[in-house]
mmCIF file of C-alpha atoms and ligand atoms in Angstrom:
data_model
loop_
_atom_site.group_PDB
_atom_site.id
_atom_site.type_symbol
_atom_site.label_atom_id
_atom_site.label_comp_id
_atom_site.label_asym_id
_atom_site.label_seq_id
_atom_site.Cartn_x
_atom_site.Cartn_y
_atom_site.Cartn_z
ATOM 1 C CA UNK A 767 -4.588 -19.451 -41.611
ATOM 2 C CA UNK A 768 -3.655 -17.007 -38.838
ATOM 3 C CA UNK A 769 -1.912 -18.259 -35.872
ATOM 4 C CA UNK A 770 -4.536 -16.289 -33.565
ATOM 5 C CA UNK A 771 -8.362 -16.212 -34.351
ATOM 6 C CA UNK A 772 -9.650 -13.173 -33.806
ATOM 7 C CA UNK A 773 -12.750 -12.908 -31.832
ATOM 8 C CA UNK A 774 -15.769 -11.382 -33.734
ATOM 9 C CA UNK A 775 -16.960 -9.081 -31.403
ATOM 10 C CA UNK A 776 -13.761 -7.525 -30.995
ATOM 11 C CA UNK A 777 -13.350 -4.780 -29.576
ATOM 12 C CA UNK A 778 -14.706 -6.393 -26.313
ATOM 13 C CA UNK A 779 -14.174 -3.573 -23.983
ATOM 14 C CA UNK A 780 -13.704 0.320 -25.181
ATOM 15 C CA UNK A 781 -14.317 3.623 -22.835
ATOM 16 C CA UNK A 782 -18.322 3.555 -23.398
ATOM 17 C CA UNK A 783 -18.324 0.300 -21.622
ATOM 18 C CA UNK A 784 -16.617 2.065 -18.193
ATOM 19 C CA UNK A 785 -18.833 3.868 -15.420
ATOM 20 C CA UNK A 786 -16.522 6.913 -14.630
ATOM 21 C CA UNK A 787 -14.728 9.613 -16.900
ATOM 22 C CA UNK A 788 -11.814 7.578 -19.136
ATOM 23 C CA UNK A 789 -10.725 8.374 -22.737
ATOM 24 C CA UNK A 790 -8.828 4.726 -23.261
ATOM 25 C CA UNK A 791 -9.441 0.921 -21.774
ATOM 26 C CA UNK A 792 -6.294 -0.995 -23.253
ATOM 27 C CA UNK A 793 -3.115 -2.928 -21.672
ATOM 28 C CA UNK A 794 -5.089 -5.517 -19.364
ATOM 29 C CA UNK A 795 -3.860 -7.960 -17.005
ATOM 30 C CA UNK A 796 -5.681 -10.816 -17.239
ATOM 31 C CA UNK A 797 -6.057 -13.713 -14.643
ATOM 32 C CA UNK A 798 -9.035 -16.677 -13.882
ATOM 33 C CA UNK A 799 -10.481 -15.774 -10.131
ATOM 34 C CA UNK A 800 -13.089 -18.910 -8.876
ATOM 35 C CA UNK A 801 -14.252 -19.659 -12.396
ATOM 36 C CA UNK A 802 -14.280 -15.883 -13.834
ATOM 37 C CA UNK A 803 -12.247 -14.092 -15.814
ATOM 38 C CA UNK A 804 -10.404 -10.687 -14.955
ATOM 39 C CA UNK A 805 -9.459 -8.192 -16.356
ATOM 40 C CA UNK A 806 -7.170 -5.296 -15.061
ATOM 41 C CA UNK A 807 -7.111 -2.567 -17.710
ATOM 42 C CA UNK A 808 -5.284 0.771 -17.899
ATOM 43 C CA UNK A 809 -7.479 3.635 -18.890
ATOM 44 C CA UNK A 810 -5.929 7.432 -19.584
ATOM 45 C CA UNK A 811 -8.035 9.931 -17.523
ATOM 46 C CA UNK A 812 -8.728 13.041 -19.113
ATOM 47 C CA UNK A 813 -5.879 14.735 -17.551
ATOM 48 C CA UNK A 814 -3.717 12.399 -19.757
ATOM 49 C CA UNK A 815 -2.511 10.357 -16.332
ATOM 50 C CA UNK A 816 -3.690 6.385 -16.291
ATOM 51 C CA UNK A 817 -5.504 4.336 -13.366
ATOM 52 C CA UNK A 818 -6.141 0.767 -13.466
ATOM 53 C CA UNK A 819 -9.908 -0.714 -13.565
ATOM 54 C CA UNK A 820 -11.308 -3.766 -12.767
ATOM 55 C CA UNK A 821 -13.989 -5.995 -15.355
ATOM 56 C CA UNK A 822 -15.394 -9.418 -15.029
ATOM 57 C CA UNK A 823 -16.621 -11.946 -17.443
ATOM 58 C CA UNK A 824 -17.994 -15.537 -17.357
ATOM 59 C CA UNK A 825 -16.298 -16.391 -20.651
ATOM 60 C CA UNK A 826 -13.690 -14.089 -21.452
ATOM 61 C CA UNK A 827 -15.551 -12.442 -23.863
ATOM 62 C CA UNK A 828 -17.827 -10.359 -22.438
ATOM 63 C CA UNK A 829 -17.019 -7.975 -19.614
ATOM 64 C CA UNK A 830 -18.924 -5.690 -16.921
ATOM 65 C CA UNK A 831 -16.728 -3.065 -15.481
ATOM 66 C CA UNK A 832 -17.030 -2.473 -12.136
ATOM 67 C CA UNK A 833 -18.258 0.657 -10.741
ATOM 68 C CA UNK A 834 -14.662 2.214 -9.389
ATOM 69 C CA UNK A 835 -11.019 1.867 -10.339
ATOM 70 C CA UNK A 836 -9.465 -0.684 -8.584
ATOM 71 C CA UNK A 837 -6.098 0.691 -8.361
ATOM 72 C CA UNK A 838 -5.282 4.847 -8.843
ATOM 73 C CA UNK A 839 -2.022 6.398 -7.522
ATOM 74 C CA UNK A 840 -1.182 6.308 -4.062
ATOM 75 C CA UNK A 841 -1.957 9.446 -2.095
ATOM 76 C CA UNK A 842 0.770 8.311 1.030
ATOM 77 C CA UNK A 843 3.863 7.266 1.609
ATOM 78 C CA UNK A 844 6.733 6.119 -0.481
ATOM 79 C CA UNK A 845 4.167 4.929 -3.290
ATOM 80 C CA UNK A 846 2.516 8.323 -4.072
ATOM 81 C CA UNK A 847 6.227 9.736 -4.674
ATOM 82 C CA UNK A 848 6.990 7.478 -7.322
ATOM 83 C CA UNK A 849 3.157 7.149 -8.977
ATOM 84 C CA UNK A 850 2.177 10.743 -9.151
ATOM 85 C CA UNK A 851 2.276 10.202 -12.480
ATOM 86 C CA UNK A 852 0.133 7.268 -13.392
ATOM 87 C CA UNK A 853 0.092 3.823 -12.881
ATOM 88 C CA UNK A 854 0.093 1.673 -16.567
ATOM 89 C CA UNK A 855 0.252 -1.705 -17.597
ATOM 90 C CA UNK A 856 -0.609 -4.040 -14.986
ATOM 91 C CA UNK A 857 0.390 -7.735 -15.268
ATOM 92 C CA UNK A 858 -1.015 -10.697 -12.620
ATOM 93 C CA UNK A 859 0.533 -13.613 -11.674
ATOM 94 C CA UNK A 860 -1.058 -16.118 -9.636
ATOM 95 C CA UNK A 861 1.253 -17.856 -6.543
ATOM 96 C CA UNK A 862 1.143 -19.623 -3.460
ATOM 97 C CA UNK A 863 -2.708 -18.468 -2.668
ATOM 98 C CA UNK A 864 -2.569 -15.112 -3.826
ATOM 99 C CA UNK A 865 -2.315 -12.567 -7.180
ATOM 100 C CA UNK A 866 1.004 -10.751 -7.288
ATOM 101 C CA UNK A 867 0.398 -7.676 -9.789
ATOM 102 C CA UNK A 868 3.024 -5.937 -11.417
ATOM 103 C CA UNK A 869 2.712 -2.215 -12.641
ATOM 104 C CA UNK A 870 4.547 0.679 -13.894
ATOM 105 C CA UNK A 871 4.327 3.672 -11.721
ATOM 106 C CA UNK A 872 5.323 7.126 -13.363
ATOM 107 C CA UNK A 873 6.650 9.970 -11.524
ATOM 108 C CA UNK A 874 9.123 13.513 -12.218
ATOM 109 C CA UNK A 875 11.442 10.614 -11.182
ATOM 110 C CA UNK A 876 11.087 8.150 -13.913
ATOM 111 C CA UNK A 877 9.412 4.746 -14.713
ATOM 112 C CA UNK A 878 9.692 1.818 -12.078
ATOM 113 C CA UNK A 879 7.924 -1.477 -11.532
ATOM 114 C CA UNK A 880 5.558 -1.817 -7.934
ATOM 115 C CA UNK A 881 4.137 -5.127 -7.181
ATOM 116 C CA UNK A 882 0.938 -5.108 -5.321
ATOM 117 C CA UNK A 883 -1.282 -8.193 -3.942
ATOM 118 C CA UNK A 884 -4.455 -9.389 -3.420
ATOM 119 C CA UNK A 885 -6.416 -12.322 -3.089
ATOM 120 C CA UNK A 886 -10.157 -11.376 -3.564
ATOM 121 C CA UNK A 887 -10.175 -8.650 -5.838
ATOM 122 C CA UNK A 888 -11.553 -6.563 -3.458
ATOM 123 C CA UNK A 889 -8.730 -4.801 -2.022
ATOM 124 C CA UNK A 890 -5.041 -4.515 -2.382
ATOM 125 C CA UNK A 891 -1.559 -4.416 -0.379
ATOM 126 C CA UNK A 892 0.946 -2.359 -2.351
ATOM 127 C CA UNK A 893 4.094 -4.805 -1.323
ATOM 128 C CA UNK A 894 7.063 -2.707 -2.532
ATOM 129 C CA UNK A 895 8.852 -0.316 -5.425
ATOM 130 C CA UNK A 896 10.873 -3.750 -7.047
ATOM 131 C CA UNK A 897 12.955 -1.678 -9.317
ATOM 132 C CA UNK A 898 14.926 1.552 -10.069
ATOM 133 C CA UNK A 899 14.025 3.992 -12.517
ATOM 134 C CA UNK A 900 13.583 3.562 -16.601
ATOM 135 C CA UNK A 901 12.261 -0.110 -16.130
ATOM 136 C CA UNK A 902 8.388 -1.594 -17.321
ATOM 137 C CA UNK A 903 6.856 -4.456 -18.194
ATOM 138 C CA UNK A 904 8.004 -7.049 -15.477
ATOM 139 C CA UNK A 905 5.888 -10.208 -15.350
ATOM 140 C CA UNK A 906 6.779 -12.725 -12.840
ATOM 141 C CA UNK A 907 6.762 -16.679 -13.164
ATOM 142 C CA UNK A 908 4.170 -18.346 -11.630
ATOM 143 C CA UNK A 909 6.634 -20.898 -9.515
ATOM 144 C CA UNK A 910 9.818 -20.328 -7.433
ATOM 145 C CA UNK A 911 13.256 -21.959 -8.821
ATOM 146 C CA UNK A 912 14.825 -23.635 -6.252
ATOM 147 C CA UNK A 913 13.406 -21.525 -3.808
ATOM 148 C CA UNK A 914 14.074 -18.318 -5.745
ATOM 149 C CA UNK A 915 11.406 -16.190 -7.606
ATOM 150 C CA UNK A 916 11.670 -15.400 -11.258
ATOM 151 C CA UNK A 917 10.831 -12.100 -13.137
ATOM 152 C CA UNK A 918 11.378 -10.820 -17.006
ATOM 153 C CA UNK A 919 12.346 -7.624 -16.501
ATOM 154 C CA UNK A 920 12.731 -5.087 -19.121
ATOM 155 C CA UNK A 921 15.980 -2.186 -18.449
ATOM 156 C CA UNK A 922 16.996 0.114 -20.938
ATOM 157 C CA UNK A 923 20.391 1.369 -21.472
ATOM 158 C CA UNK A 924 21.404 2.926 -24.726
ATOM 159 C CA UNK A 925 24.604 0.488 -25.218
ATOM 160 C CA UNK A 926 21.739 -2.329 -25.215
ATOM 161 C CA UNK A 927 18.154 -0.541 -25.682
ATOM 162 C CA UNK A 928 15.016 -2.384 -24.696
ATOM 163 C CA UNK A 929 15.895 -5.940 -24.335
ATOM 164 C CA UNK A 930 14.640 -8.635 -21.727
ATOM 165 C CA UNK A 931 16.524 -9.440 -18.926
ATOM 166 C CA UNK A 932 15.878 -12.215 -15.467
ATOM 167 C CA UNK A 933 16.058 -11.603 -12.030
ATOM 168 C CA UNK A 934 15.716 -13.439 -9.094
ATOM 169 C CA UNK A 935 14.417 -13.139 -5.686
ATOM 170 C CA UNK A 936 14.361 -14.717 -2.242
ATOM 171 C CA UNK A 937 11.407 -12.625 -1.413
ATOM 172 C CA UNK A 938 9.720 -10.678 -4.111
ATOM 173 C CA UNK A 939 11.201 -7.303 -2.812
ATOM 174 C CA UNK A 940 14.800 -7.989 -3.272
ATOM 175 C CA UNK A 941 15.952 -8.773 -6.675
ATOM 176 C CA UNK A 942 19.201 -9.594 -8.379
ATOM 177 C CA UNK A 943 21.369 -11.819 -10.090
ATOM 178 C CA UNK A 944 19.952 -10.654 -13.365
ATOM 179 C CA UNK A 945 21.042 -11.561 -17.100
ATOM 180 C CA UNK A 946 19.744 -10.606 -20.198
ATOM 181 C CA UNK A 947 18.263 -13.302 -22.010
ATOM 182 C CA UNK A 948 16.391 -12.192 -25.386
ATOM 183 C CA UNK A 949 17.205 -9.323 -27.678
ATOM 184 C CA UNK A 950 15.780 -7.452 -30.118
ATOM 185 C CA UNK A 951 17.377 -8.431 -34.085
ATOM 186 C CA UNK A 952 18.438 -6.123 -36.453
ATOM 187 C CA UNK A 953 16.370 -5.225 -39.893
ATOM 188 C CA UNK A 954 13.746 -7.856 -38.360
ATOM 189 C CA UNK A 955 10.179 -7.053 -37.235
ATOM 190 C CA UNK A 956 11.337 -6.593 -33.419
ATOM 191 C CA UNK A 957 14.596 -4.599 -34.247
ATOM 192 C CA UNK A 958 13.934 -1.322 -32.098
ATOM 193 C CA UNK A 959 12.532 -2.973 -28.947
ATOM 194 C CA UNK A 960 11.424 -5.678 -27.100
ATOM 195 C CA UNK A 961 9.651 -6.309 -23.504
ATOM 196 C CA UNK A 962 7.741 -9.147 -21.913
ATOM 197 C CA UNK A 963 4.176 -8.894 -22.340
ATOM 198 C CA UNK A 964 2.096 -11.805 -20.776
ATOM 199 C CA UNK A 965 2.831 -13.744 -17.551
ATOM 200 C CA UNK A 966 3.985 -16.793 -18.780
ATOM 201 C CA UNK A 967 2.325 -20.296 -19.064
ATOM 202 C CA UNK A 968 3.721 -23.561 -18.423
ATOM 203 C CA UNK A 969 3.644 -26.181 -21.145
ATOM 204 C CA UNK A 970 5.163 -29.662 -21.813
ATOM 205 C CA UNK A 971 7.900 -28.419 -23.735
ATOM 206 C CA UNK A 972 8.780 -25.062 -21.662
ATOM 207 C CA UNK A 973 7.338 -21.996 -20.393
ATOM 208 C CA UNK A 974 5.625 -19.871 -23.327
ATOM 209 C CA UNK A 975 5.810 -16.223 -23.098
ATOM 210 C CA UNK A 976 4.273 -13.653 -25.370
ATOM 211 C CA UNK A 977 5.938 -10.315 -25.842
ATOM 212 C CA UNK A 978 5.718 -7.732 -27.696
ATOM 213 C CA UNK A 979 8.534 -6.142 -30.193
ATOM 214 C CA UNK A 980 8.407 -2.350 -32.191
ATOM 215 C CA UNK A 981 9.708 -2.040 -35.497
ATOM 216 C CA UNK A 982 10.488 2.126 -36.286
ATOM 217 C CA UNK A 983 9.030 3.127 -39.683
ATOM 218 C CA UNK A 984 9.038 6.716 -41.451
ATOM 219 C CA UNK A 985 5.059 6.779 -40.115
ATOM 220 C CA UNK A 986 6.136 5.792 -36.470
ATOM 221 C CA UNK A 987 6.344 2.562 -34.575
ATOM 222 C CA UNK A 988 4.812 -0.416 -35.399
ATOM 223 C CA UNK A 989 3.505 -2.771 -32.195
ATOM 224 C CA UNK A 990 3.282 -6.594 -32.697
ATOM 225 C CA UNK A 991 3.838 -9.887 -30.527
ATOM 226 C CA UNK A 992 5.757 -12.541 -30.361
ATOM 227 C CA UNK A 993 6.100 -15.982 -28.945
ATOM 228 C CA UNK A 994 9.866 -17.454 -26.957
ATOM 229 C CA UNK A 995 9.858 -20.675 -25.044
ATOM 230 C CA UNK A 996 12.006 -20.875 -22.155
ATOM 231 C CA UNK A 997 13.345 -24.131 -20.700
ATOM 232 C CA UNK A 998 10.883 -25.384 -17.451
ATOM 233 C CA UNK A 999 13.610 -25.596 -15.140
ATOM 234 C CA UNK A 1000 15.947 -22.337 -16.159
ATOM 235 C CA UNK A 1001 13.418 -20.011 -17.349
ATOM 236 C CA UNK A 1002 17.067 -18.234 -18.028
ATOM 237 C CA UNK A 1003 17.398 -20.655 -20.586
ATOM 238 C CA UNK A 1004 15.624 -19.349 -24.082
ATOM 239 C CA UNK A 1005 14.748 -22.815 -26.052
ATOM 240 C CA UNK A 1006 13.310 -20.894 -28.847
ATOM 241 C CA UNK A 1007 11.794 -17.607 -30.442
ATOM 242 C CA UNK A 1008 9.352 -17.648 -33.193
ATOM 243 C CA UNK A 1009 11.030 -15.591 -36.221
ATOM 244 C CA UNK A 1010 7.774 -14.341 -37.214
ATOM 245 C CA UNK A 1011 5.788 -12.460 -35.286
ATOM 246 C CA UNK A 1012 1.961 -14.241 -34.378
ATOM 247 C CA UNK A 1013 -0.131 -10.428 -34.076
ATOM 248 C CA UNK A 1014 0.071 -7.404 -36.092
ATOM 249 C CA UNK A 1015 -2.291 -3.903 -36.233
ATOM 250 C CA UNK A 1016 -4.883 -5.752 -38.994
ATOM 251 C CA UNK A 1017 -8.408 -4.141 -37.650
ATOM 252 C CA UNK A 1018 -9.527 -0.864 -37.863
ATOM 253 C CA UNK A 1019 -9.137 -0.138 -34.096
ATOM 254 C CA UNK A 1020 -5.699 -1.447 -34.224
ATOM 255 C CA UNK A 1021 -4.272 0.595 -36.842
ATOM 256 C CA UNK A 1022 -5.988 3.722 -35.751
ATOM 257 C CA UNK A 1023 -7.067 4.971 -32.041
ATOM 258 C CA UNK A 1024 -5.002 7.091 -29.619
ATOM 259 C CA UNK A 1025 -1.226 5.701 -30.910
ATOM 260 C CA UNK A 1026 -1.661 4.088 -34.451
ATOM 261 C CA UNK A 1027 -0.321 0.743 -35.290
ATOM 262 C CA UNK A 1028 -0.630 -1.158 -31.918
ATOM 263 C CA UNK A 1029 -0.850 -4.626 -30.267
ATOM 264 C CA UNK A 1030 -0.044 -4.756 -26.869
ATOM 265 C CA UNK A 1031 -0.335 -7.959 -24.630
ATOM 266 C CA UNK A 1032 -0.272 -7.637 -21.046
ATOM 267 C CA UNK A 1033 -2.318 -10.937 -20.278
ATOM 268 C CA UNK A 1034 -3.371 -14.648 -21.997
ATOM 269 C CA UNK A 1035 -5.059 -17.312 -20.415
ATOM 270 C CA UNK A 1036 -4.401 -20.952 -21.058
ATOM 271 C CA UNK A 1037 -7.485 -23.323 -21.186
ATOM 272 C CA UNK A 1038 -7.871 -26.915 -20.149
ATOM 273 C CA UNK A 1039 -8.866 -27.702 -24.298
ATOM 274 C CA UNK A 1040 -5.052 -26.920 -25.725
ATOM 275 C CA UNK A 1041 -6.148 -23.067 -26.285
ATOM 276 C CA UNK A 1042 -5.122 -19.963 -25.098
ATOM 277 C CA UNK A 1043 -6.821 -16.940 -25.235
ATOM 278 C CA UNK A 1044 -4.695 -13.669 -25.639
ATOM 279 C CA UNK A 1045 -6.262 -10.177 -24.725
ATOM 280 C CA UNK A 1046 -4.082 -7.188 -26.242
ATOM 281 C CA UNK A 1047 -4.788 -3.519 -26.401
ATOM 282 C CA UNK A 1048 -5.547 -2.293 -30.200
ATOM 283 C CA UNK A 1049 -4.280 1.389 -30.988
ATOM 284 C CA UNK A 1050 -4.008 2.199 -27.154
ATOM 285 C CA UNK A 1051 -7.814 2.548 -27.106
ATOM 286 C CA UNK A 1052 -9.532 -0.635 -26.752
ATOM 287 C CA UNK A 1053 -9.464 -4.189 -25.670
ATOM 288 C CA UNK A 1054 -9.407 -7.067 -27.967
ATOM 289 C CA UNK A 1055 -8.985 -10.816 -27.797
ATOM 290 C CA UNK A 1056 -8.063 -13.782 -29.926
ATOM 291 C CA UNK A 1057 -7.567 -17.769 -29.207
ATOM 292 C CA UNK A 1058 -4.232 -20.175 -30.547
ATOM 293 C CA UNK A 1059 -3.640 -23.073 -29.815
ATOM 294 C CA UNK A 1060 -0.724 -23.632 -27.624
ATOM 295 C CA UNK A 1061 0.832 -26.586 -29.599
ATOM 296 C CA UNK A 1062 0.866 -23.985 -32.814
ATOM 297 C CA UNK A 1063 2.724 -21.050 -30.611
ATOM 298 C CA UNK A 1064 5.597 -23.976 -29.150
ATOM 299 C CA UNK A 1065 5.898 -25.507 -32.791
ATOM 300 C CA UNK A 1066 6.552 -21.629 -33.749
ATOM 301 C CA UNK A 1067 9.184 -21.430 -31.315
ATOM 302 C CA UNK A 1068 10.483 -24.992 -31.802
ATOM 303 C CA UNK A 1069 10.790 -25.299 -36.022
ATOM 304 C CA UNK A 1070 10.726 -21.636 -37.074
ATOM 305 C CA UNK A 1071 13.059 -19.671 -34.522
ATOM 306 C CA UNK A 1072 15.358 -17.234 -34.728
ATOM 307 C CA UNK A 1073 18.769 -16.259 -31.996
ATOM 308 C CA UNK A 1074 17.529 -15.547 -28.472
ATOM 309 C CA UNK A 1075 20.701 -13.080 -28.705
HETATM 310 C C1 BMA B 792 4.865 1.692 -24.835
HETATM 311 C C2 BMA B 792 4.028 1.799 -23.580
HETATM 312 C C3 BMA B 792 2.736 1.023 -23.754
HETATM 313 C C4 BMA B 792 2.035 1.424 -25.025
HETATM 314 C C5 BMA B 792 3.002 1.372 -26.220
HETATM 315 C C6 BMA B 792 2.390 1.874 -27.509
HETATM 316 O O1 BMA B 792 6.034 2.445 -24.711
HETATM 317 O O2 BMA B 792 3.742 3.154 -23.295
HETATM 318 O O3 BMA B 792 1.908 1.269 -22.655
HETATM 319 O O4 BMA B 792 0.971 0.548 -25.288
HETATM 320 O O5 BMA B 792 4.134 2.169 -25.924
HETATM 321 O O6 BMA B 792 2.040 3.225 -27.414
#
């Protein structure tokens, strides 16, 4: 048995499904908003540049996309500098009464992380730029540590490439005090990179996160996730990692699309029954979705893990 269920009617979203001119939907954030579930998804425009868009479902399955993009580079100020480029891979985290999102903005400058906020889904307050150049996929934790915020943050040097690193903040614009926590193993499937993937979830036994990790072969990169479990109190603290991965390119629109050979997570959302349901992008070109059960994905981390470091 496979540790996530594929949905059926997967893809659920793909370009034909989106009201204005896009070539990919993939990479969603995903959060619950008053009962509904949303997704933020990254679509390439034709000129090759990516916007976010906005799509709504009353059981995470099926999705209407709304009519515009929700978020498209800034045109003013500090924010269209750095996102001339594009802005990718949102992640949402819901906190004190609001939805913090997290996405890369690309400029002649490099990558870097803005967090933006809203709290109907109807407009947004770009908040600040909350890191330097050559970082993605930041997803913040969904509760302050004594009275600091949390982020997985995702640097690359080339003395240690791709791993995932913590941060803390007072305020959500000023970060520090950072430590890498989880890399990326040698001759194992995860052994070129790592990055967080979905905002993490609190269980009993720690908070689960779900990242992804690329393995180079002669026929390019291969894109899969995986599960750690950090400790409740010290998210700093990794209690496990799952040696095996729990998603792989299997379906035709996984293995083949705009880049081959891709899973990408940028969202899950727990349910009151024991399940979560994780949404990934397949192949950079469409949006899929699959339920675990949590008590399968800690027991990963928990009897089958494999060094944090
Ligand atoms: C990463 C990012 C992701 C993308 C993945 C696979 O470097 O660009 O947005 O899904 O590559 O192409």
């Amino acid at each position: 048995m496979m540790i996530i269920e594929r949905y059926k009617g997967n893809p659920i979203l793909t370009k034909d499904d989106v009201p204005y001119p896009v070539t990919t939907v993939h990479n969603a954030g995903m959060v619950k908003h008053d009962d509904r579930y949303l997704m933020l998804f990254r679509s390439h425009k034709r000129n090759g540049r990516s916007i976010l868009g906005l799509a709504e479902s009353d059981d995470g399955f099926h999705f209407r996309v709304r009519a515009e993009p929700f978020i498209i580079p800034a045109t003013g100020g500090i924010f269209a500098e750095y996102e001339e480029y594009g802005v990718e891979d949102p992640r949402i985290c819901e906190m004190d009464g609001r939805y913090l999102i997290t996405y890369s903005a690309y400029s002649r400058h490099g990558v870097r992380i803005g967090l933006a906020q809203t709290t109907d889904f109807e407009s947004i307050e770009r908040i600040a730029l909350i890191t330097q150049a050559d970082y993605r996929n930041v997803v913040i934790f969904p509760r302050q540590f004594h009275g600091r915020y949390a982020r997985l943050d995702r640097p690359h040097s080339e003395i240690s490439p791709w791993a995932i690193w913590i941060s803390y903040s007072p305020d959500l614009i000023h970060w520090g005090d950072s430590r890498l926590v989880m890399k990326p193993v040698q001759y194992h499937w995860d052994e070129m990179k790592i990055g967080p993937g979905a905002t993490p979830f609190a269980t009993e036994q720690g908070w689960l996160h779900i990242y992804h990790g690329v393995f180079p072969t002669m026929d390019g990169s291969v894109y899969r996730l995986g599960v750690a479990l950090h400790d409740l109190d010290d998210p700093a603290q990794i209690i496990g990692v799952g040696d095996e991965w729990i998603l792989q390119p299997d379906d035709p629109w996984e293995e083949t699309g705009y880049v081959h050979n891709v899973v990408f997570t940028c969202g899950a959302i727990p349910e009151e029954d024991g399940t979560v349901k994780i949404y990934w992008g397949g192949a950079d070109k469409v949006m899929c979705v699959g339920t675990a059960r949590i008590r399968d994905l800690v027991e990963l981390c928990l009897n089958n893990s494999r060094s944090p470091l």
